[in-house]
Short mmCIF file of C-alpha atoms and ligand atoms in Angstrom, two decimals:
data_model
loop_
_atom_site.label_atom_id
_atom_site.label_comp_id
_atom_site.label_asym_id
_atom_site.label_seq_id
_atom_site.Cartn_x
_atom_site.Cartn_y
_atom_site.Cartn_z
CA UNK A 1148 144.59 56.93 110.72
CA UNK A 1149 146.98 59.00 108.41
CA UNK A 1150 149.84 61.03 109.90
CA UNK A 1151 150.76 64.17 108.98
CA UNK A 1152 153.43 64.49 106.62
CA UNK A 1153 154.78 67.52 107.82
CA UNK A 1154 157.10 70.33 105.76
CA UNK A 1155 160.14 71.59 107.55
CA UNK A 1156 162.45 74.93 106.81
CA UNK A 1157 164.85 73.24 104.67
CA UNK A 1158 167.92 74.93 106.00
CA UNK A 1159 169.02 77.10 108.50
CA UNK A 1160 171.85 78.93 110.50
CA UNK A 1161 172.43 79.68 114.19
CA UNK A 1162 175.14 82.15 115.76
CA UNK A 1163 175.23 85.39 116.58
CA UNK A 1164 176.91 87.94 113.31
CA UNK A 1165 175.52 84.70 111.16
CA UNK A 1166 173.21 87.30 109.44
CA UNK A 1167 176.49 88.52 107.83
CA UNK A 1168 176.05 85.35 105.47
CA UNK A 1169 172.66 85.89 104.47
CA UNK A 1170 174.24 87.90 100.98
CA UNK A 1171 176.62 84.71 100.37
CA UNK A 1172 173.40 82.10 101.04
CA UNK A 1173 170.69 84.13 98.34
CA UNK A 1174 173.45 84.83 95.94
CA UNK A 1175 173.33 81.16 94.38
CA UNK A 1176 169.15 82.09 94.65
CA UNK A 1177 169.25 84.95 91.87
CA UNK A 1178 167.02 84.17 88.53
CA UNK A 1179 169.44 87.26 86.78
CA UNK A 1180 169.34 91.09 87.07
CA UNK A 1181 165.74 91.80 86.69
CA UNK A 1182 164.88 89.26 88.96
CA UNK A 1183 165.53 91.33 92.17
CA UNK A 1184 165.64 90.04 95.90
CA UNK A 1185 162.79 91.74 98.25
CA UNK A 1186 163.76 92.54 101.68
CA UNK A 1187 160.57 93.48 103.74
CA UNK A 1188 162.13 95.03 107.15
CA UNK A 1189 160.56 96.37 110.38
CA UNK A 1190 160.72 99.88 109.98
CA UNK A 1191 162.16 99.94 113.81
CA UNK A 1192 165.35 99.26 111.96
CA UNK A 1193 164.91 102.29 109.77
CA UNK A 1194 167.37 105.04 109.08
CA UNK A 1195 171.65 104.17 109.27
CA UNK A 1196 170.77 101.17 111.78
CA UNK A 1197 173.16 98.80 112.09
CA UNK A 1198 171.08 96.01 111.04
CA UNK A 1199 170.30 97.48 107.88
CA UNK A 1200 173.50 98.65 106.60
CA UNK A 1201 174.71 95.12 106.70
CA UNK A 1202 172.56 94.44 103.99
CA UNK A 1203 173.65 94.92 100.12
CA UNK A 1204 171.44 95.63 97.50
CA UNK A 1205 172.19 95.00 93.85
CA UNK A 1206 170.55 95.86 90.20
CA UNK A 1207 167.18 96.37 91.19
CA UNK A 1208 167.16 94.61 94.80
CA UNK A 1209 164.77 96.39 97.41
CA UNK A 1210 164.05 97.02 100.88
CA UNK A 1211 160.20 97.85 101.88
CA UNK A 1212 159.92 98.84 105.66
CA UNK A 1213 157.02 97.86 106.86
CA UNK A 1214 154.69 99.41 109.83
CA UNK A 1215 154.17 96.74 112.56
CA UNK A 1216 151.90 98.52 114.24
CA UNK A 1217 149.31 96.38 113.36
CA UNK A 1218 149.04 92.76 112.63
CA UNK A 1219 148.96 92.06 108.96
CA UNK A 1220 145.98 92.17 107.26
CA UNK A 1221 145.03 90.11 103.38
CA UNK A 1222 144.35 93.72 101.76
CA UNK A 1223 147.82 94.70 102.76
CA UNK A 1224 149.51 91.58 101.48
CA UNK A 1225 147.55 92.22 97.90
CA UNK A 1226 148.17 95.48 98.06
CA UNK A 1227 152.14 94.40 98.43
CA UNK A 1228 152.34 91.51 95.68
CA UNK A 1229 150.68 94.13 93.31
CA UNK A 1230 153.23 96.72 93.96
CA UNK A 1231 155.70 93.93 92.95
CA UNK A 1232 154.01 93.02 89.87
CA UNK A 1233 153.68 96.27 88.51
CA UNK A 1234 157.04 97.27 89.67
CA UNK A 1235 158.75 94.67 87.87
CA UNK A 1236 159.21 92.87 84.58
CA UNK A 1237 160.03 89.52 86.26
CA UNK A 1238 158.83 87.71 89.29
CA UNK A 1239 161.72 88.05 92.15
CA UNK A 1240 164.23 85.66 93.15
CA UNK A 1241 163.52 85.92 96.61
CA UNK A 1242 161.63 87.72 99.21
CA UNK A 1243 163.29 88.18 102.57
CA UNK A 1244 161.47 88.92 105.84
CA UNK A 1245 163.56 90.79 108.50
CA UNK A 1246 161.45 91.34 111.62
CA UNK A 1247 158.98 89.75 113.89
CA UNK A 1248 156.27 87.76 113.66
CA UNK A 1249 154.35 90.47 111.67
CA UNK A 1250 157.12 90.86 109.25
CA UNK A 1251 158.07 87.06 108.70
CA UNK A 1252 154.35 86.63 108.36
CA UNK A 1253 154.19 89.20 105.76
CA UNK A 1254 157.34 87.85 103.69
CA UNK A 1255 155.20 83.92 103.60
CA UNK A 1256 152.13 85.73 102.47
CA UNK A 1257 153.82 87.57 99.70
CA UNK A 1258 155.62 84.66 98.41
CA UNK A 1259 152.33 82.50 98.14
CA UNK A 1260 150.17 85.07 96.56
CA UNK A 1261 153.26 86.20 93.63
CA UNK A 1262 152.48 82.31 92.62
CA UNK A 1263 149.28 81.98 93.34
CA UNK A 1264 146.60 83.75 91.49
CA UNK A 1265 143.36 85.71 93.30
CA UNK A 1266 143.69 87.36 96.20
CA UNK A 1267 144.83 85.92 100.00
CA UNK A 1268 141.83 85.75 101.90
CA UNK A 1269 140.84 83.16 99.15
CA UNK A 1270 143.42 80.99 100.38
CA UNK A 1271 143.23 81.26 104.64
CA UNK A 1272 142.22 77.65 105.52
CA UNK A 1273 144.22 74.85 105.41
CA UNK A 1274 145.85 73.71 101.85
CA UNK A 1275 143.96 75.84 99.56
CA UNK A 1276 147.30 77.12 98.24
CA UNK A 1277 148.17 75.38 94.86
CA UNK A 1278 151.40 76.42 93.47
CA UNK A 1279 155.06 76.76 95.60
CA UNK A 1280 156.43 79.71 96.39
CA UNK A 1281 158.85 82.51 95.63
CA UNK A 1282 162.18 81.23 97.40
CA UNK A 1283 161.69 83.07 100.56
CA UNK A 1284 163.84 83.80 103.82
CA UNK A 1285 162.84 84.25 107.49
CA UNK A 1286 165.28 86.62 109.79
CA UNK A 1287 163.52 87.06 113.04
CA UNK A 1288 164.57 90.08 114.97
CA UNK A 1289 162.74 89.11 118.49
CA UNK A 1290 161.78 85.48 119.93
CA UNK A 1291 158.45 83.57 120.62
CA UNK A 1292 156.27 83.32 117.69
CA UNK A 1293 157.86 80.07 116.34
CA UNK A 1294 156.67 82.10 113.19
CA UNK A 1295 159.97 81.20 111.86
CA UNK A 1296 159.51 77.43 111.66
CA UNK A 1297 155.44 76.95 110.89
CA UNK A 1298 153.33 76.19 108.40
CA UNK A 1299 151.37 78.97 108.86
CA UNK A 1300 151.60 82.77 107.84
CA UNK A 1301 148.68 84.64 109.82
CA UNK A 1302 146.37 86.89 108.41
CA UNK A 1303 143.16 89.04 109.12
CA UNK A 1304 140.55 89.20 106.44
CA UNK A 1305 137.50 90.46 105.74
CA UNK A 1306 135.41 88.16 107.59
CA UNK A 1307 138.06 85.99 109.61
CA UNK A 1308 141.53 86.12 111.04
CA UNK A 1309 143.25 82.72 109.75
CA UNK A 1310 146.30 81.77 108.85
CA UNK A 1311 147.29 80.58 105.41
CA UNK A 1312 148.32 76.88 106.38
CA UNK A 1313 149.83 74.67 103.66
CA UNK A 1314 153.27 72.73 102.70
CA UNK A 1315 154.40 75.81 100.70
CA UNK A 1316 154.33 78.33 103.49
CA UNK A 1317 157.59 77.21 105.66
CA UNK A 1318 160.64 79.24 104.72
CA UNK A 1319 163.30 77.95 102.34
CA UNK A 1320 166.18 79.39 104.62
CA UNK A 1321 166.10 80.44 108.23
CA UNK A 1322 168.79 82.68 109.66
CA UNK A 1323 168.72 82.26 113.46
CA UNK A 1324 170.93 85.55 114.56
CA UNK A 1325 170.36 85.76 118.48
CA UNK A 1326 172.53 89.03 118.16
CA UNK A 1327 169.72 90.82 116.31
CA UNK A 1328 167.39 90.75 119.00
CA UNK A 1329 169.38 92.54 121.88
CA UNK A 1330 167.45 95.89 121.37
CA UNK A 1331 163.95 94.55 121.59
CA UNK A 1332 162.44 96.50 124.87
CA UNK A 1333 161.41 94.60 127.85
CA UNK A 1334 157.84 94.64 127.55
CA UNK A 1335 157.49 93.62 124.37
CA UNK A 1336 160.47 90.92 125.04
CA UNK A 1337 158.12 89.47 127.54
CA UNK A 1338 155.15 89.70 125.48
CA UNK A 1339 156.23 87.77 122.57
CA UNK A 1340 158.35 85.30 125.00
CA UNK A 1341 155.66 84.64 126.11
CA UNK A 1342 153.64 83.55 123.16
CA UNK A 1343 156.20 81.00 123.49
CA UNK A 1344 156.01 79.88 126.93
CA UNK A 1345 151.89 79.88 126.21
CA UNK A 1346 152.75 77.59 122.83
CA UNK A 1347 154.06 75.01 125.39
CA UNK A 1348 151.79 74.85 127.85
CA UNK A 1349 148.71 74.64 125.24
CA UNK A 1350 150.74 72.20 123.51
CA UNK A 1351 152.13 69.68 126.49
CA UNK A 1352 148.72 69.93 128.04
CA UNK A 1353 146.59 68.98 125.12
CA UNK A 1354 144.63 65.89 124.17
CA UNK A 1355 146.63 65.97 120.79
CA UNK A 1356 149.51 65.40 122.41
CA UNK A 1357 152.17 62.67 121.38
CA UNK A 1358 155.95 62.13 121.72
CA UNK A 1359 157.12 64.37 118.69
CA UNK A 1360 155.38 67.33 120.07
CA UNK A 1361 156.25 66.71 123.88
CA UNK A 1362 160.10 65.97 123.27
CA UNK A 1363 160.11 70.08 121.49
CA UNK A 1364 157.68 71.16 124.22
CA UNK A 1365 159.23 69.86 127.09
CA UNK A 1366 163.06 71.47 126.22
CA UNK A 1367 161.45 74.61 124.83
CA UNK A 1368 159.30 74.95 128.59
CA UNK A 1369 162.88 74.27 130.13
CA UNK A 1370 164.41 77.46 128.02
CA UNK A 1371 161.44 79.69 129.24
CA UNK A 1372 161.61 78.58 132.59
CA UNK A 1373 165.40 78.95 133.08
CA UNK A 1374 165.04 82.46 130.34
CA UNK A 1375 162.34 83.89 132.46
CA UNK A 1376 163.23 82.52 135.85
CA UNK A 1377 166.64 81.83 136.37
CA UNK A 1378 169.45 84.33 137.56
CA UNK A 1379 172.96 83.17 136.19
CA UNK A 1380 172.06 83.66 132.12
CA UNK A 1381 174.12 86.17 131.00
CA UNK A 1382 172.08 88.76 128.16
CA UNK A 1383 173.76 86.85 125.30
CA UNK A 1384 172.98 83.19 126.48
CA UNK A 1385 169.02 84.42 127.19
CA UNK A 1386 169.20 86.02 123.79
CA UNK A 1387 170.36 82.60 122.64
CA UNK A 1388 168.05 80.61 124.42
CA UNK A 1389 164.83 82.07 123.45
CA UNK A 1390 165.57 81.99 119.91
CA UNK A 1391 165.96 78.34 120.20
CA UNK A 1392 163.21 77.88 122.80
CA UNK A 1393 160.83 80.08 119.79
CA UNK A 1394 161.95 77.53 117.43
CA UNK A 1395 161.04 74.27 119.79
CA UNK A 1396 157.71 76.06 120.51
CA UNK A 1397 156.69 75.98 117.28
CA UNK A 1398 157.98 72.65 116.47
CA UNK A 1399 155.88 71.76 119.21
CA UNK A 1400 152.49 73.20 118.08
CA UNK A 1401 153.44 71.74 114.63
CA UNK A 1402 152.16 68.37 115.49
CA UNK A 1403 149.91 69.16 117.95
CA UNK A 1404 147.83 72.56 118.56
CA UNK A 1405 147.28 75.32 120.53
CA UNK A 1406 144.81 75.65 122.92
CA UNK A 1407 142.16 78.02 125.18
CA UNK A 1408 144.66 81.73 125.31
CA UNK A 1409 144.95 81.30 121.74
CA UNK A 1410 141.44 80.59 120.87
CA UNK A 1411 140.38 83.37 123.21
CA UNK A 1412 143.16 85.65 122.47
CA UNK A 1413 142.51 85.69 118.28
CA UNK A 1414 139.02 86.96 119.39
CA UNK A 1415 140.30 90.28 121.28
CA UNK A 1416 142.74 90.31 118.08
CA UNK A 1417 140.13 90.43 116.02
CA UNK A 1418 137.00 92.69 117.90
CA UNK A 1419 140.30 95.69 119.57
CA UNK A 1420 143.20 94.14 117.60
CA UNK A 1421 145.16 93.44 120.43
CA UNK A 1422 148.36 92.08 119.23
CA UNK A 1423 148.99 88.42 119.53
CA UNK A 1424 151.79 88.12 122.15
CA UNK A 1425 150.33 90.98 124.65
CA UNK A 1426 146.65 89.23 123.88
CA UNK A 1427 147.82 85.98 124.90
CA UNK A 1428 149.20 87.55 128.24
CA UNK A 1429 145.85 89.02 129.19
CA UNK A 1430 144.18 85.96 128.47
CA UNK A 1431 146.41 83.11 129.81
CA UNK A 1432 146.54 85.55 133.59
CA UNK A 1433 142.86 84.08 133.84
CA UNK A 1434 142.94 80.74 132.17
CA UNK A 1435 143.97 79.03 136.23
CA UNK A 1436 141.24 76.65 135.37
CA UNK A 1437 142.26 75.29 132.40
CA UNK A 1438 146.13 75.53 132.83
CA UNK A 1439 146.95 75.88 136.55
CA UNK A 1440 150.46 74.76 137.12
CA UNK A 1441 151.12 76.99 133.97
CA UNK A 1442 149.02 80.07 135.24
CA UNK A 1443 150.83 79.80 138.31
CA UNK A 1444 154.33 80.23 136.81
CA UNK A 1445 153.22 82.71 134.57
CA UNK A 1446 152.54 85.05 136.98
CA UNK A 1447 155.45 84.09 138.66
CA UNK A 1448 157.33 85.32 135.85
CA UNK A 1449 155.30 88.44 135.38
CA UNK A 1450 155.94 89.56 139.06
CA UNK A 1451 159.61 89.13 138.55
CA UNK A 1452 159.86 91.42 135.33
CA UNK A 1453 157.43 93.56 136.86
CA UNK A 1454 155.00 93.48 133.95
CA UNK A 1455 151.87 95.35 134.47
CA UNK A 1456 149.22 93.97 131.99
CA UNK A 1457 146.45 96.48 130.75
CA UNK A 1458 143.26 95.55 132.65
CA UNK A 1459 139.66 96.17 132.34
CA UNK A 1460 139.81 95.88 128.23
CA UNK A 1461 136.37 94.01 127.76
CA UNK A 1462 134.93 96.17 130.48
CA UNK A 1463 133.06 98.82 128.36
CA UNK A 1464 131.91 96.16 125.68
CA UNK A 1465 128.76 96.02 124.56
CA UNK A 1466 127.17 92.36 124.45
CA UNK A 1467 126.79 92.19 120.07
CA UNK A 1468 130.82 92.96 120.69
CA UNK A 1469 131.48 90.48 123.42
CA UNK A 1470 129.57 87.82 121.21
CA UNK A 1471 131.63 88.78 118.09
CA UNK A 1472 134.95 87.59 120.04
CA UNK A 1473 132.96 84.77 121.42
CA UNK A 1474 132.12 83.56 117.99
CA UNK A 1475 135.57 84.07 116.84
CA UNK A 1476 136.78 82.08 119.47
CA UNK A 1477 134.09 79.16 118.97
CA UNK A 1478 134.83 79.10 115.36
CA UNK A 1479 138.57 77.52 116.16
CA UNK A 1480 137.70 73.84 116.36
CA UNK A 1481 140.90 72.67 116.50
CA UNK A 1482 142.27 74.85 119.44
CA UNK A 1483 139.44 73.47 121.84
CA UNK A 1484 139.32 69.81 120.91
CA UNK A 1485 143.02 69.99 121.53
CA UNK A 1486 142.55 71.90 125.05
CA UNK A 1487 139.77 70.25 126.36
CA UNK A 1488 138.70 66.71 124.13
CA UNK A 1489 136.20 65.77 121.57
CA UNK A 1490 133.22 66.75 123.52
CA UNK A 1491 134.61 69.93 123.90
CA UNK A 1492 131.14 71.64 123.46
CA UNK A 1493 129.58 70.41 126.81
CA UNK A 1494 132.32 72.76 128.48
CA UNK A 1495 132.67 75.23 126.43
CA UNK A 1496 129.79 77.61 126.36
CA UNK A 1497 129.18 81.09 125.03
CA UNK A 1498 128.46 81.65 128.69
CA UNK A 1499 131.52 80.42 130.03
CA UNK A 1500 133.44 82.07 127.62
CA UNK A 1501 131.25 85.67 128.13
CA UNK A 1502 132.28 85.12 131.96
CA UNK A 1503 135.85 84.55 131.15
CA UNK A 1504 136.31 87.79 128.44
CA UNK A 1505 134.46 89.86 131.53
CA UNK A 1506 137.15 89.57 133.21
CA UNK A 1507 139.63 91.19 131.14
P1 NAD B 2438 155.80 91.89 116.12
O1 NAD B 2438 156.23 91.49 114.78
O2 NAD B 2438 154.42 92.34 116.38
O3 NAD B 2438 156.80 93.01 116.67
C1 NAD B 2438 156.58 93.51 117.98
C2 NAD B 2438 157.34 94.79 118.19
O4 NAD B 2438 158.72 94.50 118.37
C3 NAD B 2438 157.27 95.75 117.00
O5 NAD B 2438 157.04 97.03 117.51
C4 NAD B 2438 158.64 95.66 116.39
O6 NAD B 2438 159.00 96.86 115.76
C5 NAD B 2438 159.51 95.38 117.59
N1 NAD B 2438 160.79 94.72 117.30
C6 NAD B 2438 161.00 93.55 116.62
N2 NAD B 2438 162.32 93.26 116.61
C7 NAD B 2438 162.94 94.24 117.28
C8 NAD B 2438 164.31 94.49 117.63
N3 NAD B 2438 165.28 93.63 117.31
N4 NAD B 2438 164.61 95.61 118.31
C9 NAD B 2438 163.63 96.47 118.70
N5 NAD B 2438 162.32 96.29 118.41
C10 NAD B 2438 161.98 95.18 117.73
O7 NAD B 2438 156.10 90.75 117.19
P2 NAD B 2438 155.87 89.23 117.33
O8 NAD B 2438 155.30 89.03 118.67
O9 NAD B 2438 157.13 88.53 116.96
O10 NAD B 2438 154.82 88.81 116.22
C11 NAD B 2438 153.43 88.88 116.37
C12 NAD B 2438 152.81 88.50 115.05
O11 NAD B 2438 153.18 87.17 114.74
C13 NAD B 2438 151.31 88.55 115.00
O12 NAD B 2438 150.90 89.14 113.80
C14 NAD B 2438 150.90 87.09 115.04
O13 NAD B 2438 149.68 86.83 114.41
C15 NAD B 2438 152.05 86.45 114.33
N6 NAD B 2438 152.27 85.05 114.67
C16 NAD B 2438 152.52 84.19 113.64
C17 NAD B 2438 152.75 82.86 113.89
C18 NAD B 2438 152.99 81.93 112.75
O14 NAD B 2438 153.20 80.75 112.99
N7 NAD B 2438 153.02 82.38 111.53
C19 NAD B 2438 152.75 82.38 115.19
C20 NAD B 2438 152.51 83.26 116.22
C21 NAD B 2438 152.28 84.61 115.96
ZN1 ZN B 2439 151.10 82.10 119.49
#
C-alpha cells in the first residue's frame, strides 16, 4: 500500500480586514514591471464596491471580472490564458482569484494552463499536469466549497466535467477574510454551506475513511451543525465559523472522497447545469437511504432557514437525457466505492439511479 503524499496551501491568513495584507504578501511575488499580477474577481463586486477598492493595481496589474453565472467551463479557461498571452510580453507574477468556488476555480485553472502547454481539457484527470504553476492566490468571498484548500480546480469540457487534480493545483497563499462574506444572500449562503455540510457526511460515512479525514470531518460537521442549527452565534462568529468549517471540509475529502449527492449531483451539473452547491441540495433531500442520520438533519436545517428547493427538475426528461446524467454519474468510480464499497456495482444500478433522479 502507498499513501498519498498529499500537497497543502503553503501559507495562509485568518481574520477579518486580513485581506488588507494581501498587497504587502504578493509584493515580495513580483518578477518586475511587465510581469503584472492578475486579479480575476466576481463581477458581484463590480463597480466602487468596497471590496474592490481595497485593491491596488500597479504598472500593468489587472482586474478581469468574471460572470459566475455559470460554472466554469475548459474553453473559457483557454480562452482566458490566451488573452494573457497575447496581452503581455511576460508571463505574470501572480494570478489572484477573488470569489467563490467558480472564481477560485478559475484562478487554479489559469495558473496551470500559462505553464502548461495544450489546452485544459487535455489535462482533467488526475496528474496529467507536468509543469508548476504561476504563483497563484485564493480569496474566497462565500464558504463551503473547501475550493480554497484542494487539489482540485473543476472544470466542464467537451465530453466530461472533471476536475484538474494534481500537486500543482493547491494555492500558494490563502487569505481567509470571514469579513468578505457578510453580503452573500441567504439562499445561496445555504446552498454553498451546504456543499460543506454534504462534504462531511460523504466523507465521515465512507469506506475510505481513516483518522486524518475523520479528525477534519468530525470538527467541520460540529461548525455546520452549531452554524446552521444553533441560536447564540452572533453574524460575525457564523461568518467565522463556516470559513473554517469550508476549510476542514475539504481537508476532509482530501484524504478520503466524496460520495452518492456528489456523484449524482455532477450529473444534473452536467445534463441542466445546475450549480454545484444548489445541485447537491436537491440531491442529498432524497439520498435518506444512503445517508439517513445526515438526511435527517439536513432537512432539519432547511426547515429552519426556510429554504424552498426547486422541485420536479428531472420531471420533463426524456429517457436518452436521464441516461446521460446516469452515465455521468456511473463514470465517478471513486465517489461510489467510497459511498458504498468495492462491490459497489451490485447496488448501484442504472435503475436505481433512474428511480432516484425521478424524483427530483
Ligand atoms: P459560486 O462561485 O458559484 O458563487 C455563487 C454566487 O454567490 C454567485 O452568484 C456569486 O456572485 C455570489 N457571491 C460570492 N461571494 C459573494 C459575496 N461575498 N457577496 C455576495 N454574493 C457573493 O459559489 P460556490 O458555491 O462557492 O462555488 C461553486 C463552484 O465551486 C462550482 O463551480 C463547483 O464546481 C466548484 N467547486 C470546486 C471545488 C474544488 O475543490 N475546486 C469544490 C467544490 C465546488
Ligand atoms: Zn462539493
Amino acid at each position: 500500500m502507498t499513501y498519498k503524499n498529499y500537497p497543502m496551501v503553503s501559507r495562509v491568513v485568518f481574520g477579518r480586514g486580513s485581506f488588507n495584507q494581501l498587497e504587502d504578501i504578493i509584493a515580495p511575488k513580483r518578477n518586475g514591471r511587465n510581469a503584472p499580477f492578475i486579479y480575476y474577481v466576481d463581477d458581484v463586486f463590480k463597480g466602487n464596491h468596497w471590496l474592490t477598492s481595497r485593491i491596488s493595481l500597479s504598472y500593468s496589474d489587472k482586474i478581469i471580472y468574471v460572470p459566475t453565472d455559470e460554472e466554469p467551463k475548459t474553453s473559457q479557461i483557454d480562452q482566458l490564458v490566451e488573452e494573457i498571452i497575447l496581452e503581455y510580453s511576460e508571463l505574470p507574477s501572480g494570478i489572484i482569484g477573488i470569489g467563490g468556488g467558480i472564481v477560485m476555480d478559475i484562478a487554479k485553472a489559469v495558473s496551470l494552463m500559462l505553464t502548461n502547454p495544450g489546452e485544459s481539457k487535455d489535462y482533467q484527470g488526475w496528474d496529467l499536469i507536468k509543469n508548476p504553476a504561476i504563483y497563484h492566490v485564493g480569496v474566497p468571498t462565500i464558504s463551503g466549497t473547501g475550493a480554497e484548500v484542494s487539489r482540485t480546480t473543476i472544470l466542464t469540457g467537451p465530453e466530461r466535467k472533471l476536475g484538474i487534480n494534481s500537486d500543482f493545483t493547491p494555492f500558494d497563499q490563502v487569505i481567509l477574510d470571514p469579513e468578505l462574506t457578510k453580503d452573500v444572500p441567504k439562499d445561496q449562503w445555504f446552498y454553498t454551506g451546504m456543499d460543506c455540510f454534504v462534504h462531511c457526511i460523504e466523507s465521515l460515512n465512507g469506506t475510505y475513511l481513516n483518522a486524518f479525514s475523520q479528525s477534519y470531518g468530525e470538527k467541520a460537521y460540529d461548525l455546520c451543525k452549531e452554524i446552521f442549527l444553533g441560536d447564540y452565534l452572533s453574524a460575525e462568529d457564523a461568518q467565522d465559523k463556516l470559513m473554517m468549517a469550508s476549510w476542514h471540509g475539504g481537508m476532509s475529502i482530501a484524504y478520503s472522497q466524496v460520495g452518492v449527492a456528489h456523484a449524482m449531483s455532477y450529473g444534473l451539473s452536467y445534463l441542466l447545469g445546475i450549480k454545484h452547491g444548489i445541485g447537491n441540495c436537491i440531491v442529498f433531500d432524497h439520498l435518506e437511504e444512503f445517508y439517513p442520520d445526515g438526511v435527517a438533519m439536513f432537512k432539519e436545517m432547511k426547515a429552519k432557514h426556510q429554504i424552498e428547493l426547486p422541485k420536479g427538475v428531472c420531471s420533463n426528461l426524456e429517457e436518452e437525457e436521464i441516461d446521460i446524467m446516469i452515465n455521468v454519474a456511473l463514470s465517478l468510480e471513486p465517489l461510489w466505492e467510497n459511498a458504498i464499497g468495492k462491490s459497489w456495482k451490485k447496488v448501484i444500478t442504472s435503475e436505481k439511479l433512474k428511480t432516484l433522479y425521478k424524483k427530483m
